CSV table of C-alpha atoms and ligand atoms in Angstrom, one decimal:
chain,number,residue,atom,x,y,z
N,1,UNK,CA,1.9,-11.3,-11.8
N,2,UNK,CA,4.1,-12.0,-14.8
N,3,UNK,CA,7.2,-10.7,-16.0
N,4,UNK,CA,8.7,-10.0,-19.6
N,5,UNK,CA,12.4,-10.4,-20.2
N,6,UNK,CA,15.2,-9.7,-22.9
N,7,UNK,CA,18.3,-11.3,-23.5
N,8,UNK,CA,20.8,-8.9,-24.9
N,9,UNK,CA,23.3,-11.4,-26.7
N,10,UNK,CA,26.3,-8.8,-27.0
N,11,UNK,CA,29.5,-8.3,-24.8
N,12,UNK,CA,32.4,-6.0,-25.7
N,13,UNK,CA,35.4,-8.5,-24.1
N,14,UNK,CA,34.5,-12.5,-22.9
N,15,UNK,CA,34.9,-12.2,-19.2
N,16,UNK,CA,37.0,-15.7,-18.0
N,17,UNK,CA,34.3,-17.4,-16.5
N,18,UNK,CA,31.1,-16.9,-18.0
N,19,UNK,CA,29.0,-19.1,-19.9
N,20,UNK,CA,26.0,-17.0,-20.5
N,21,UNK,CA,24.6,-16.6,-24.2
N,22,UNK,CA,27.0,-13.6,-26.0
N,23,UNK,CA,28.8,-12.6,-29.1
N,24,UNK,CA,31.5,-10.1,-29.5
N,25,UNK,CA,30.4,-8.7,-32.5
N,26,UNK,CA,28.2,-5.9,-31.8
N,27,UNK,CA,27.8,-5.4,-35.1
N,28,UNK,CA,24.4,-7.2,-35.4
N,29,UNK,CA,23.1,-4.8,-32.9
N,30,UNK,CA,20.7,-2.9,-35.0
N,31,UNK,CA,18.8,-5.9,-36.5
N,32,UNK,CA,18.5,-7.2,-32.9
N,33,UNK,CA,17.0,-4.6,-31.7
N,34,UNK,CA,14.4,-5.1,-33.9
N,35,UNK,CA,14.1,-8.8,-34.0
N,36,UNK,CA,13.5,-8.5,-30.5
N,37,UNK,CA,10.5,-5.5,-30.9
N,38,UNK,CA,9.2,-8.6,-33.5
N,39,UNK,CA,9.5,-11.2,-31.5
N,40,UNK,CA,7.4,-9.7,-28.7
N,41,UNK,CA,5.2,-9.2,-31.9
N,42,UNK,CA,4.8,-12.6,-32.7
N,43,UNK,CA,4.8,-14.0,-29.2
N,44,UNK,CA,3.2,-11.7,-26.5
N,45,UNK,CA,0.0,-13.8,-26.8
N,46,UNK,CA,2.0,-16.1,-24.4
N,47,UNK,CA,1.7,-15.0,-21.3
N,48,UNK,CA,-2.1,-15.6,-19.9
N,49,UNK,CA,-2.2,-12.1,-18.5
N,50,UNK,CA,-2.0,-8.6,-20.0
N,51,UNK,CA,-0.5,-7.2,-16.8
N,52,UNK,CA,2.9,-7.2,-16.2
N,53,UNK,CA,5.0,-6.0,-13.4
N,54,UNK,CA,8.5,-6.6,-14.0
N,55,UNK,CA,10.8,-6.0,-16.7
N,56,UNK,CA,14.1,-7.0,-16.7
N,57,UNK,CA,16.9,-6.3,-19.3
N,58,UNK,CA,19.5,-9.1,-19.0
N,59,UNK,CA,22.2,-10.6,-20.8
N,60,UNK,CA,24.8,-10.5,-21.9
N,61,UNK,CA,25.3,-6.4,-21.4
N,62,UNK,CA,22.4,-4.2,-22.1
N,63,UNK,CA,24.5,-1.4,-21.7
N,64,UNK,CA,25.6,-2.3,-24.9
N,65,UNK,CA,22.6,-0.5,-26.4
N,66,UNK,CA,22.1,3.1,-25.9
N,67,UNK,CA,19.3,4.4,-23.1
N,68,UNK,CA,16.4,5.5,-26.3
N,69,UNK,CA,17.2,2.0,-27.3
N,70,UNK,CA,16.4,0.4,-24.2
N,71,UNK,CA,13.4,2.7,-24.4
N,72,UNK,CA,11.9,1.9,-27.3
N,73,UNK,CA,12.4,-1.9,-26.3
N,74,UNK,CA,10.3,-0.7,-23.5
N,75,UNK,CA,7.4,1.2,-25.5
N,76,UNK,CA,7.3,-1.9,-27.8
N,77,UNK,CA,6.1,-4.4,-24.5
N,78,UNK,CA,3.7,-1.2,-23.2
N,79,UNK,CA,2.3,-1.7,-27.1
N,80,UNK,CA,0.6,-5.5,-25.7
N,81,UNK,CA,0.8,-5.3,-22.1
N,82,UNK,CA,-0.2,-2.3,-19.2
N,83,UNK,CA,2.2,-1.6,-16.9
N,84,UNK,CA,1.4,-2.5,-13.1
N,85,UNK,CA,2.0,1.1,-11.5
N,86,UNK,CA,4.9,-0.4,-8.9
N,87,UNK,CA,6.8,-1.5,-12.1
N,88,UNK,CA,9.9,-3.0,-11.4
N,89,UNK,CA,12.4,-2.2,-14.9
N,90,UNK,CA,15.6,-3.6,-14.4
N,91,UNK,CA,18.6,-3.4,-16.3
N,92,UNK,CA,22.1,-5.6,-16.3
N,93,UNK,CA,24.7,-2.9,-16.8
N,94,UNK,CA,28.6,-3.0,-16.8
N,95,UNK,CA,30.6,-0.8,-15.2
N,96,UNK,CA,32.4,0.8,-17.7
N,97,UNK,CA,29.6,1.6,-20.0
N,98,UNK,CA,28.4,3.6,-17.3
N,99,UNK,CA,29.2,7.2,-18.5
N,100,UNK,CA,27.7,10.8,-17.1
N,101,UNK,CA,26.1,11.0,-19.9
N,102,UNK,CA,24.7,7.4,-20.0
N,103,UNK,CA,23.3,7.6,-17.0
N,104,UNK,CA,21.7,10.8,-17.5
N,105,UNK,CA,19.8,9.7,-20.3
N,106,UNK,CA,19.1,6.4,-18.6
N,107,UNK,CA,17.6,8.2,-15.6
N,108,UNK,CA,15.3,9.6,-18.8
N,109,UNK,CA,14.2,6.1,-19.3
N,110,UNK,CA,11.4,4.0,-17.3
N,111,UNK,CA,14.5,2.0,-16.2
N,112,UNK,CA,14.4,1.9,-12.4
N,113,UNK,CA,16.6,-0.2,-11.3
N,114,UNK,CA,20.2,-1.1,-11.9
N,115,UNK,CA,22.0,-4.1,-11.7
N,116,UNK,CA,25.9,-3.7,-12.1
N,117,UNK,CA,28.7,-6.4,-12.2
N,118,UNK,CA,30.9,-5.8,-10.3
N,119,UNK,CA,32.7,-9.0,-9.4
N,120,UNK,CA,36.0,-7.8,-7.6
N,121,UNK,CA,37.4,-4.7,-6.5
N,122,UNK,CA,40.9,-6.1,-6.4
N,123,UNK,CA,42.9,-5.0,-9.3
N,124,UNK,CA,44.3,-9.0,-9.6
N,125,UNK,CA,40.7,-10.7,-9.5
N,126,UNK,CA,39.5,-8.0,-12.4
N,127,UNK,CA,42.3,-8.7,-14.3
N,128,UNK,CA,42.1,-12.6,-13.9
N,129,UNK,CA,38.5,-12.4,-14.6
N,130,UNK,CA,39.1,-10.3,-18.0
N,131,UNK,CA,37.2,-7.5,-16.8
N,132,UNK,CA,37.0,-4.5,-18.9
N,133,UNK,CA,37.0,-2.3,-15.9
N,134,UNK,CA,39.4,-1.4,-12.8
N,135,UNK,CA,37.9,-0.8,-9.1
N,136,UNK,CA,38.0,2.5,-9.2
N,137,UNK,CA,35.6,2.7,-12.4
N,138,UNK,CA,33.3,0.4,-10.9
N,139,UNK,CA,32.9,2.6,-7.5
N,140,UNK,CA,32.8,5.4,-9.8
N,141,UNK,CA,30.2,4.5,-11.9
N,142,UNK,CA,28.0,3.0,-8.7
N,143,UNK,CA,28.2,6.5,-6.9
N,144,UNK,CA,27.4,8.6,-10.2
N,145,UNK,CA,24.4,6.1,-10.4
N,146,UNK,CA,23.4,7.4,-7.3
N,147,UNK,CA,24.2,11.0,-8.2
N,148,UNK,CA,21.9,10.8,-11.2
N,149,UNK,CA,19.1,9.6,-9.5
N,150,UNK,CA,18.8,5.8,-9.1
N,151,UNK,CA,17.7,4.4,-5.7
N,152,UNK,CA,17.6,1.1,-6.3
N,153,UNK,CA,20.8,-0.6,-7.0
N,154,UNK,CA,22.1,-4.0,-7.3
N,155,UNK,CA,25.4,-5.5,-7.8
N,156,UNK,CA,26.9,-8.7,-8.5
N,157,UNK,CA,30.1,-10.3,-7.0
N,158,UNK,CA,31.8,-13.4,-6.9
N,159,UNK,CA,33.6,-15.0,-4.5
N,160,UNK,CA,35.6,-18.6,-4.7
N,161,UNK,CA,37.4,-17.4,-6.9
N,162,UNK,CA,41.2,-18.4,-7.3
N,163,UNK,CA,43.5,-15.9,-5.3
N,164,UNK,CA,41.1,-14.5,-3.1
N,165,UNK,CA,41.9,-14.7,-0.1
N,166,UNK,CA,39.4,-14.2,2.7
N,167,UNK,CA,41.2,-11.2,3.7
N,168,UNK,CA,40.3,-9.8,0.2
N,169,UNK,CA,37.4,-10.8,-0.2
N,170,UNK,CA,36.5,-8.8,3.4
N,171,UNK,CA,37.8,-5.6,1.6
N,172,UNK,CA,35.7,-6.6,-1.0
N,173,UNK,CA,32.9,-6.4,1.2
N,174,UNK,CA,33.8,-3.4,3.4
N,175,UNK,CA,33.9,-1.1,0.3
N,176,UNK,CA,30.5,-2.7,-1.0
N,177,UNK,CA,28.7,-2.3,2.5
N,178,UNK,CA,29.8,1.6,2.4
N,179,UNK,CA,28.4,2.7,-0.8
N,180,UNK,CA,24.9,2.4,0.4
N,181,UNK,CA,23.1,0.4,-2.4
N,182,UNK,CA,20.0,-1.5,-1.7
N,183,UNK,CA,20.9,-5.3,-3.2
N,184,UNK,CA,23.9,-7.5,-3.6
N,185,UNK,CA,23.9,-10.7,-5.5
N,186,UNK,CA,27.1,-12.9,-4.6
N,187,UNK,CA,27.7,-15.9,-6.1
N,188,UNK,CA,30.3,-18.9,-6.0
N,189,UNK,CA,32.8,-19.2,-8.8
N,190,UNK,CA,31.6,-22.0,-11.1
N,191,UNK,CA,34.2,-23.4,-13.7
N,192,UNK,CA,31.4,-23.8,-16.8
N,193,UNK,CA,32.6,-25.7,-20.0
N,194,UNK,CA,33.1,-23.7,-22.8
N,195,UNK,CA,35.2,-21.1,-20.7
N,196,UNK,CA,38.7,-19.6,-20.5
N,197,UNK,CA,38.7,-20.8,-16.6
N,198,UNK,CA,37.4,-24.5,-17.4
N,199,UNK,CA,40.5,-24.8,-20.1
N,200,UNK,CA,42.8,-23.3,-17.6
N,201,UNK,CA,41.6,-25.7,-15.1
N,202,UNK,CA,41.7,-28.6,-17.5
N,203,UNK,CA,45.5,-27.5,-18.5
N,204,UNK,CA,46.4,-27.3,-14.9
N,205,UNK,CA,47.1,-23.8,-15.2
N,206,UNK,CA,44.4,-22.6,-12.6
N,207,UNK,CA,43.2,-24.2,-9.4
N,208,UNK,CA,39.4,-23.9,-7.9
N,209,UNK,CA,39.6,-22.8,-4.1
N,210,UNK,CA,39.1,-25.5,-1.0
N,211,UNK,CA,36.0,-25.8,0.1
N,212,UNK,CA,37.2,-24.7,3.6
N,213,UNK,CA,38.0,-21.1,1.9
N,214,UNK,CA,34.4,-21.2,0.0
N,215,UNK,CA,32.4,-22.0,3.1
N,216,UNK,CA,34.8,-19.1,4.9
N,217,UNK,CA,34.0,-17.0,2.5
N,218,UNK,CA,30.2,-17.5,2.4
N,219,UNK,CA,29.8,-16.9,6.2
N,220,UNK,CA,31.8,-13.6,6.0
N,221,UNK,CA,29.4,-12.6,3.8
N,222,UNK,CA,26.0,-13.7,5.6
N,223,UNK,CA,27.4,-12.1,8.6
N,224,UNK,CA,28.9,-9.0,6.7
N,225,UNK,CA,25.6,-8.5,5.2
N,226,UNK,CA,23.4,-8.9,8.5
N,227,UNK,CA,25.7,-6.3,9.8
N,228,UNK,CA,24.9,-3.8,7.3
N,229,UNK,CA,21.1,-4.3,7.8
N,230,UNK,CA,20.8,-6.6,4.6
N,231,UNK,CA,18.0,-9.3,4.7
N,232,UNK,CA,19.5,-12.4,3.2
N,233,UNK,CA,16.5,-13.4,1.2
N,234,UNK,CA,17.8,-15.9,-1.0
N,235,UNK,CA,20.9,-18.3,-1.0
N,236,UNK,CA,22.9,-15.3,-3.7
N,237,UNK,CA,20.6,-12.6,-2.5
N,238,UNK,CA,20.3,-10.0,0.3
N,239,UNK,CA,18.6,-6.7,0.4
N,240,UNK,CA,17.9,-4.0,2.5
N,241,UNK,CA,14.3,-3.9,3.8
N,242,UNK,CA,11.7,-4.9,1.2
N,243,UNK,CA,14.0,-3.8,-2.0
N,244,UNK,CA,14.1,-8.0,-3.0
N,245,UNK,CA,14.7,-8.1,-6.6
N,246,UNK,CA,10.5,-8.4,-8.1
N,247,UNK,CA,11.7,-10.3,-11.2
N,248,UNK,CA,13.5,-12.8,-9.7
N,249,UNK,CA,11.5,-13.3,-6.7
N,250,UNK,CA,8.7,-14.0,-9.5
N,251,UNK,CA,10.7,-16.8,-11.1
N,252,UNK,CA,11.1,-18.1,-7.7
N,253,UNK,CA,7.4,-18.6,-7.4
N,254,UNK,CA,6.9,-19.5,-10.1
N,255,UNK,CA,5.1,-16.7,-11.5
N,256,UNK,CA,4.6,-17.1,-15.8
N,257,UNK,CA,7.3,-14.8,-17.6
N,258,UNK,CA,7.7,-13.9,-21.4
N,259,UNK,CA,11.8,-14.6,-22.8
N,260,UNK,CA,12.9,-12.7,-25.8
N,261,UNK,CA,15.8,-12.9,-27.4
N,262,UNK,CA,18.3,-15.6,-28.5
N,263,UNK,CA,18.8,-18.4,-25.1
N,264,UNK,CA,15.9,-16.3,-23.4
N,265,UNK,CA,13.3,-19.0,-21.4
N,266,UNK,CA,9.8,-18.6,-20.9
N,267,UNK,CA,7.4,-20.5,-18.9
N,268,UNK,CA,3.6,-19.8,-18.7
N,269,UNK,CA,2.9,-22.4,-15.9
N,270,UNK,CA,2.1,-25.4,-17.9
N,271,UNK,CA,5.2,-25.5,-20.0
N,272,UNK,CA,8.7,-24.0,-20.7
N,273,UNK,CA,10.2,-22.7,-24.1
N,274,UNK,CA,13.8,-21.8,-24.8
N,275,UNK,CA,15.1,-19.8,-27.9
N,276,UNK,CA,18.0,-20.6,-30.0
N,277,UNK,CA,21.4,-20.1,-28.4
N,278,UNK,CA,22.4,-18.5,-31.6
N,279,UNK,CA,22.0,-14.6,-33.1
N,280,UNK,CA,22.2,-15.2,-36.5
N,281,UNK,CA,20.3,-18.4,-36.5
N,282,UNK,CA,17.6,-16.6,-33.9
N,283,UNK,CA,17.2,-13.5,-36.3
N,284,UNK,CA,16.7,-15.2,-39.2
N,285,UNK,CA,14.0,-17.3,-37.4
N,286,UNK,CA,12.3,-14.5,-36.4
N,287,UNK,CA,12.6,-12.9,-39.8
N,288,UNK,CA,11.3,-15.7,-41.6
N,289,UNK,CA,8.8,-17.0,-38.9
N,290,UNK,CA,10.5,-20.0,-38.3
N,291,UNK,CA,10.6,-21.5,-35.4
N,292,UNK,CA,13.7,-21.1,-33.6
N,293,UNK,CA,12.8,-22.0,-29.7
N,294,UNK,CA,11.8,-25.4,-28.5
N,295,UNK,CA,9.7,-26.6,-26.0
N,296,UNK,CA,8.4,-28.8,-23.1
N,297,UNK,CA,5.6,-29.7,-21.5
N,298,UNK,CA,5.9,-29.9,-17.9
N,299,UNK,CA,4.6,-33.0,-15.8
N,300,UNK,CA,3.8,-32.6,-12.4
N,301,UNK,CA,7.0,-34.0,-11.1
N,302,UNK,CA,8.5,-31.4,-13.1
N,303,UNK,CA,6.7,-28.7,-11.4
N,304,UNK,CA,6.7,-30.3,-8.4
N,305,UNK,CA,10.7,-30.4,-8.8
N,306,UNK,CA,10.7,-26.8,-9.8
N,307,UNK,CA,9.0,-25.6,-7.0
N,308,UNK,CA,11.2,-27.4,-4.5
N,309,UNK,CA,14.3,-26.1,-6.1
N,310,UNK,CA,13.1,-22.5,-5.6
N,311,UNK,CA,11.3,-22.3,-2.9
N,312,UNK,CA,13.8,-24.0,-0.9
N,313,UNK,CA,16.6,-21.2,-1.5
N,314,UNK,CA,14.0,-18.1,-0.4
N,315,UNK,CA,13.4,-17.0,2.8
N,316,UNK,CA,9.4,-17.8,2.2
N,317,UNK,CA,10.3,-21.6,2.0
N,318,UNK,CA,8.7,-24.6,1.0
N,319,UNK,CA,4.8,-24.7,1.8
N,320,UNK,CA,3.7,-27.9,2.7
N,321,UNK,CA,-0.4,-27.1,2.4
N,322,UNK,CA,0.7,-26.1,-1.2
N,323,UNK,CA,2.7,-29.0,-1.9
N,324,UNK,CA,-0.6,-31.3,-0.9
N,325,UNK,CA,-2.6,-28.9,-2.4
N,326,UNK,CA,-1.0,-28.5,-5.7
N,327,UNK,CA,1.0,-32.3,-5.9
N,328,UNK,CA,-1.0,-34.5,-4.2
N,329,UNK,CA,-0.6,-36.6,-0.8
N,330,UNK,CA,2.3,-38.4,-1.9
N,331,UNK,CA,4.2,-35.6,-2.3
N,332,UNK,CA,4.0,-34.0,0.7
N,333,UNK,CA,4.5,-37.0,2.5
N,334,UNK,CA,8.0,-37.2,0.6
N,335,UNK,CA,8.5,-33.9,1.7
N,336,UNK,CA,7.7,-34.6,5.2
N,337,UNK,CA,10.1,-37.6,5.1
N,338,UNK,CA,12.8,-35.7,3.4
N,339,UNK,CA,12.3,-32.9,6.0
N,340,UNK,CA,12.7,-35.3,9.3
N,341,UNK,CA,16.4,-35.8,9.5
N,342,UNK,CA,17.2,-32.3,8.3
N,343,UNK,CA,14.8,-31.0,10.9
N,344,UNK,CA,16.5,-33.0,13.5
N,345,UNK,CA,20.1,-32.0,12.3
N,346,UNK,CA,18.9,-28.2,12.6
N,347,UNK,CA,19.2,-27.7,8.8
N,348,UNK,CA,15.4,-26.6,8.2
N,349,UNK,CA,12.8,-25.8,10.5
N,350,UNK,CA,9.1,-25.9,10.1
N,351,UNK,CA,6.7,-22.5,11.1
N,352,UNK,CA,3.4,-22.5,10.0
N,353,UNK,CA,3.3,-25.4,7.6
N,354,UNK,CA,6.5,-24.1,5.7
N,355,UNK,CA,9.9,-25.7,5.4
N,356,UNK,CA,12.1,-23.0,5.8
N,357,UNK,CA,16.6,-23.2,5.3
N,358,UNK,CA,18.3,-22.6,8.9
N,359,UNK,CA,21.2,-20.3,8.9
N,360,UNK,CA,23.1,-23.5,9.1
N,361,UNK,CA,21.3,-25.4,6.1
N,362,UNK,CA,22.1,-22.3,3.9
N,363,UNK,CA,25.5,-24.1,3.7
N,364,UNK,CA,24.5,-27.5,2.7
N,365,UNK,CA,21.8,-26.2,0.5
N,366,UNK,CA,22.3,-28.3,-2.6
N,367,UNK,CA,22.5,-31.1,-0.6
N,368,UNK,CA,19.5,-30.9,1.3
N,369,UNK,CA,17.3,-29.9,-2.0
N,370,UNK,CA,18.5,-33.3,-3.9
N,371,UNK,CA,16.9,-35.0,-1.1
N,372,UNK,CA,13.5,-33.1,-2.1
N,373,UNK,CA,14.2,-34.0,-5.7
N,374,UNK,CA,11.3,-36.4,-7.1
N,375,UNK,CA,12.5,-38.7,-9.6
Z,1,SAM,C1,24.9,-12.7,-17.1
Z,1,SAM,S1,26.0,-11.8,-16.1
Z,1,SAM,C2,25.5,-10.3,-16.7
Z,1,SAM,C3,26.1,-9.1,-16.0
Z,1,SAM,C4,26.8,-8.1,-16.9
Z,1,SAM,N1,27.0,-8.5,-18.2
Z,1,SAM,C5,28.2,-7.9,-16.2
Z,1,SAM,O1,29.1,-8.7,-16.5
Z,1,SAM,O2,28.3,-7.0,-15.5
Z,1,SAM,C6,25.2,-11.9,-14.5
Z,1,SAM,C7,26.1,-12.3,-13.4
Z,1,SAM,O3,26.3,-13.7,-13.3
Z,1,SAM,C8,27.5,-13.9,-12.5
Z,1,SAM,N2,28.2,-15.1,-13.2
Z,1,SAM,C9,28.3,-15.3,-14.5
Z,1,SAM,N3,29.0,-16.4,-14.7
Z,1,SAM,C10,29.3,-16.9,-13.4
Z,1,SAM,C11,30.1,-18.0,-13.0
Z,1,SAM,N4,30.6,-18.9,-13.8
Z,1,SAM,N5,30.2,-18.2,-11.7
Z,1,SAM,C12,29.7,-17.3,-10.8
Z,1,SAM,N6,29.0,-16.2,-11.2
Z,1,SAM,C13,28.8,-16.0,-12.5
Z,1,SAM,C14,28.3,-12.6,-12.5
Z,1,SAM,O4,28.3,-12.1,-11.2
Z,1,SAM,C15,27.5,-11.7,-13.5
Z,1,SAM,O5,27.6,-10.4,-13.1
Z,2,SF4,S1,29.9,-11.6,-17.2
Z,2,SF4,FE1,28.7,-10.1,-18.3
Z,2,SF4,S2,30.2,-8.9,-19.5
Z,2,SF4,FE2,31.2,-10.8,-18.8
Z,2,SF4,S3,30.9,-12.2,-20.5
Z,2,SF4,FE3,29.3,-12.6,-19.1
Z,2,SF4,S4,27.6,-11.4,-19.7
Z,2,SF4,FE4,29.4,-10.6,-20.8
């Protein structure tokens, strides 16, 4: 099971807090595109399988291309790989690209799923955020996605963030739960260098939430979530029955996938390769065959690390017969050490052979997976 995925380096407006690889100038757009059909060119021979089964279009905004573009991004992988029939194609979409007529010629495409930042829908948190679109566009564009056809949608928000209060965030929540889509991603505000939050934090101008308020916040959404019928599958993720996110789930288990695009990462089980976090510099690389990505090779401590991280945060846990199996006995005795007082404190618990989060360790994740860490 391996996945291919494409980094789409463009953004129309910087939102405040984010940190992921974009430029504002979209007007590169057309040579990406087909940088990125050459790159899969010159690399597909990566992956050891011809098989893929997920697809995901992330970014950046994808939306920034038009739906035959995504398409032909599309035929280009079917050109090295077949298509498992189940084939999960995601794409990262804002709101406000989210037209009538987008989505009707999305719907057109092989894209079959959405995922759709949402973030807030508090007029204040947009607006703090630099979103480019209000609350009302956002529901909008959700239920028109759902008008048009798509039955598997995600969305992302994020909560911890300054001036949300938990009352807000429940709203938030409320109006999310009622609009019937099948995923949420929610994560916790993180103040990343490089962006307008971390200088406003630096300058004194902006202040990150208590951790009180965070933890608040987090439960309200566990137990919002539960409520609704969502499985809370993974520490950001919860789905209704079955519709986990395939791509993700896969770099969870560490399942080989194919990155293209500038700051897209691959991995093909024995070692991981990241492109240049730069467009122009990434184009002409790829024009000119020079190499823009570098690489490492990955040690078993390194996997071993990797596959604690991940498995840790997912409902399927940490396998101990795998961890002997795949690390060695010294290993899995760490992990049973490791495991003992968080066992005991009701953090993890252990069913068949697997180390698996509690509802209460959920909270003190991070915490409990440094333990794990092998250095
Ligand atoms: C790479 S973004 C792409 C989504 C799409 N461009 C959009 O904004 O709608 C994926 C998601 O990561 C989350 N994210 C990005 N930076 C974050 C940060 N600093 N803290 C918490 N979540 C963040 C946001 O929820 C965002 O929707
Ligand atoms: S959150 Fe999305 S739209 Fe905003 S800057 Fe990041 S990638 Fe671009």
């Amino acid at each position: 099971m391996s996945g291919v995925y494409f980094h789409i380096p463009f953004c129309k407006q910087l939102c405040s807090y984010c940190d992921f690889h974009k430029n504002i100038s979209l007007t590169a757009k057309n040579e990406m595109l087909s940088c990125l059909k050459k790159e899969l060119e010159q690399r597909h021979n990566y992956l050891p399988d011809r098989n893929i089964s997920t697809i995901y279009f992330g970014g950046g905004t994808p939306s920034v291309y038009q739906p035959e573009e995504i398409q032909e991004l599309i035929d280009a992988t079917a050109n090295y790989f077949s298509f498992s029939e189940d084939i999960e194609i995601t794409m990262e979409a804002n709101p406000d690209d989210l037209t009538s007529d987008y989505l009707q010629k999305l719907q057109q495409t092989a894209v079959n799923r959405l995922s759709m930042g949402i973030q807030s829908l508090h007029a204040d948190d947009l607006k703090l955020m630099n979103r480019r679109h209000s609350d009302k566009e956002a529901v909008t564009a959700i239920k028109n996605a759902q008008k048009y056809g798509f039955d598997n949608i995600s969305i992302d928000l994020i909560y911890g963030v300054p001036g949300l209060t938990i009352s807000k965030w429940e709203e938030n929540l409320n109006r999310i739960f009622e609009l019937s889509i099948q995923h949420i991603s929610a994560y916790h505000l993180m103040i990343e260098p490089g962006t307008v939050f971390y200088q406003k934090v630096a300058r004194g101008k902006l202040s990150e939430v208590e951790e009180e308020l965070s933890i608040q916040q987090f439960k309200l959404l566990i137990d919002k979530a539960k409520e609704n019928g969502f499985e809370h599958y993974e520490v950001s993720n919860f789905c209704k029955k079955g519709m986990y996110s395939k791509h993700n789930t896969a770099y969870w288990q560490q399942k080989p996938y194919l990155g293209i695009g500038p700051a897209a990462h691959s991995y093909n089980l024995h070692e991981r390769e990241w492109n240049i976090s730069n467009n122009k510099k990434y184009m002409q690389g790829i024009t000119t065959r020079v190499a823009c990505s570098e690489k490492e090779q990955l040690s078993t401590s390194d996997k071993f690390n990797d596959y604690v991280l991940t498995a840790l945060r997912t409902k399927w846990g940490l396998n101990l017969k795998r961890v002997e199996k795949e690390f060695g006995e010294k290993q899995y005795a760490h992990c049973l050490k490791m495991a003992e007082k968080h066992i005991k404190n009701n953090n993890i618990r252990i069913e068949n052979d697997t180390l698996i989060l509690t509802d209460k360790g959920v909270f003190v994740s991070n915490d409990i997976m440094a333990d794990f860490f092998w250095v």
